[in-house]
GROMACS .gro file of C-alpha atoms in nm:
model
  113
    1UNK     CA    1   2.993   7.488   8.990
    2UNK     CA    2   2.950   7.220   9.290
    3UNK     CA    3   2.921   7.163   9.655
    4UNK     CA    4   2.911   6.786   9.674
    5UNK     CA    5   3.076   6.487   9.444
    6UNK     CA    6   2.689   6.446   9.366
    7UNK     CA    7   2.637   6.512   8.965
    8UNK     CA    8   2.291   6.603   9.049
    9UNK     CA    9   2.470   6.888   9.251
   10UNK     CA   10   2.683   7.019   8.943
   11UNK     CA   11   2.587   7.308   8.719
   12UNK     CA   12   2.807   7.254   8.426
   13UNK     CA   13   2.869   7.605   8.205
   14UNK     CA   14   3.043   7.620   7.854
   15UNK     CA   15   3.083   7.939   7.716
   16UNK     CA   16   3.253   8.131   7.434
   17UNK     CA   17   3.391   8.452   7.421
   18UNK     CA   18   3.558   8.702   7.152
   19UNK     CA   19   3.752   9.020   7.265
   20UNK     CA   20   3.648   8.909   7.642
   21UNK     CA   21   3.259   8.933   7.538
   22UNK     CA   22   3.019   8.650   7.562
   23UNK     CA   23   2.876   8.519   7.255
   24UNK     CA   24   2.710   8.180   7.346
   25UNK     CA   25   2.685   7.968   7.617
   26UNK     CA   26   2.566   7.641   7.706
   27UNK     CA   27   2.441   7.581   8.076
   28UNK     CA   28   2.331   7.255   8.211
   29UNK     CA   29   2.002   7.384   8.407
   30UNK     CA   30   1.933   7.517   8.150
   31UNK     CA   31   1.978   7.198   7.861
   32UNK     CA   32   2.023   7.418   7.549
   33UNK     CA   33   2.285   7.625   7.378
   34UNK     CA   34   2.174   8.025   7.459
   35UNK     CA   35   2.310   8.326   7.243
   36UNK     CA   36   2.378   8.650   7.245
   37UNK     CA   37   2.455   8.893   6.969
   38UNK     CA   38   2.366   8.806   6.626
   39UNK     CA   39   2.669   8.538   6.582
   40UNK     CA   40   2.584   8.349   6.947
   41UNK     CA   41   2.239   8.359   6.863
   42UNK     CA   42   2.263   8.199   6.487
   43UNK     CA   43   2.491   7.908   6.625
   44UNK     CA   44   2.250   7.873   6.934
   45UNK     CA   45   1.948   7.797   6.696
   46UNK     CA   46   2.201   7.570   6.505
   47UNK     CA   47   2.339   7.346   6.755
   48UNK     CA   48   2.011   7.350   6.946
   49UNK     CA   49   1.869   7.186   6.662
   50UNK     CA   50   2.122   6.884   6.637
   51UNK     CA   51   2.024   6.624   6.856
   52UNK     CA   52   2.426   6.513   6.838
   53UNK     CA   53   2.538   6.866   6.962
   54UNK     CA   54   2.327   6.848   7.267
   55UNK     CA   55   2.393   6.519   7.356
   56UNK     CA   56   2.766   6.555   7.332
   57UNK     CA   57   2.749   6.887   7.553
   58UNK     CA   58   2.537   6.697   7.841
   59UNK     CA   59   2.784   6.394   7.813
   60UNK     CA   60   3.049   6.658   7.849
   61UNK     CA   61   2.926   6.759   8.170
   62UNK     CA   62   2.899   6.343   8.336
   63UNK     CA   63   3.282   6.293   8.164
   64UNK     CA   64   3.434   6.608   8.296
   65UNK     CA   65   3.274   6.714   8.572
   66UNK     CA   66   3.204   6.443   8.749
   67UNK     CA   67   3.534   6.310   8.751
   68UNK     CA   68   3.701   6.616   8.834
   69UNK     CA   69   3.459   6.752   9.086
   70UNK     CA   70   3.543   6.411   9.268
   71UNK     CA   71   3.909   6.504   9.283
   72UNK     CA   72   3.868   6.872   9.388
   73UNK     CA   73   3.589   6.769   9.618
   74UNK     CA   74   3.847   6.538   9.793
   75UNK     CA   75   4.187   6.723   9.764
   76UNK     CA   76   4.035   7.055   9.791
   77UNK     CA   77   3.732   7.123   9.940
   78UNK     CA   78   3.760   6.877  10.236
   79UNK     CA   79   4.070   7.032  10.335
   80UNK     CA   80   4.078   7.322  10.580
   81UNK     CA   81   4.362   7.554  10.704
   82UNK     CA   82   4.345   7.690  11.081
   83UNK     CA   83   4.376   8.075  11.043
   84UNK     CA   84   4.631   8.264  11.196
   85UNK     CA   85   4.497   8.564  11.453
   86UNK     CA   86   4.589   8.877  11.540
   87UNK     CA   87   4.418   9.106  11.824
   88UNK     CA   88   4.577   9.405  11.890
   89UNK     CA   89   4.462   9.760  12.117
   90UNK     CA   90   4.446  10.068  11.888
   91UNK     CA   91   4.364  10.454  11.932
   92UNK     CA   92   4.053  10.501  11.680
   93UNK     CA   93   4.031  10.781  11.387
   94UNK     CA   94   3.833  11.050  11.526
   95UNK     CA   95   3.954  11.030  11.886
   96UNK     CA   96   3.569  10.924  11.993
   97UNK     CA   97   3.696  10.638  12.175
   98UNK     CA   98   3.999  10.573  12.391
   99UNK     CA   99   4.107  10.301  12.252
  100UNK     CA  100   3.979  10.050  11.999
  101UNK     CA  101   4.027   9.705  11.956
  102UNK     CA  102   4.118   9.564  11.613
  103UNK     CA  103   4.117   9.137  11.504
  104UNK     CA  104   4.283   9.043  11.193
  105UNK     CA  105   4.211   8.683  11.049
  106UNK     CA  106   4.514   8.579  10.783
  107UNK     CA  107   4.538   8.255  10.588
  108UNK     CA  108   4.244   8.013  10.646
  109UNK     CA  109   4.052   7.802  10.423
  110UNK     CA  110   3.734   7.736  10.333
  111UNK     CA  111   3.648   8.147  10.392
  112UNK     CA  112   3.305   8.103  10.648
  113UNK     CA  113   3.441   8.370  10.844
   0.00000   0.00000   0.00000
């Protein structure tokens, strides 16, 4: 997760799942492995407790992430698309109102509408 090519700005989240079910995950606000279930929470207290494991997972998060959030940042997220619009008259459900009038927003990026 990032808004900015700033590492200081990236939250960096390893997780792992069985059967689409979180067992343990490692989250870099947080700077430790967490678990959940008896399995995640065995290998949390594990790899918690090797100095190695820990420093390899925050090293992960400078080698990966901050390369990569320097590409996306610049191919991706400094791009924008003008959205296409679409106003059109309508006669409301109800018959309340004589007519109602309806604005349709298609293809755009970033989504701040």
């Amino acid at each position: 997760v990032f808004n900015s090519t700033e590492l200081k700005d990236t939250h960096y989240i390893y997780s792992h799942s069985y059967n689409k079910v979180e067992f343990l995950r490692s989250d870099s606000n947080v700077g430790k492995y967490v678990g959940f279930r008896e399995f995640g929470m065995k290998n949390a207290e594990r790899w918690n407790n090797d100095p190695h494991v820990l420093s390899w997972r925050r090293a992960q998060k400078e080698m990966f992430c901050h390369h990569n959030s320097e590409v996306w940042y610049r191919k991706v997220l400094l791009r924008s698309v003008k959205p296409s619009v679409r106003l059109h008259s309508t006669a409301p459900p109800g018959g309340h109102h004589p007519a109602m009038l309806v604005c349709s927003v298609y293809d755009f990026y970033p989504k701040q509408i």
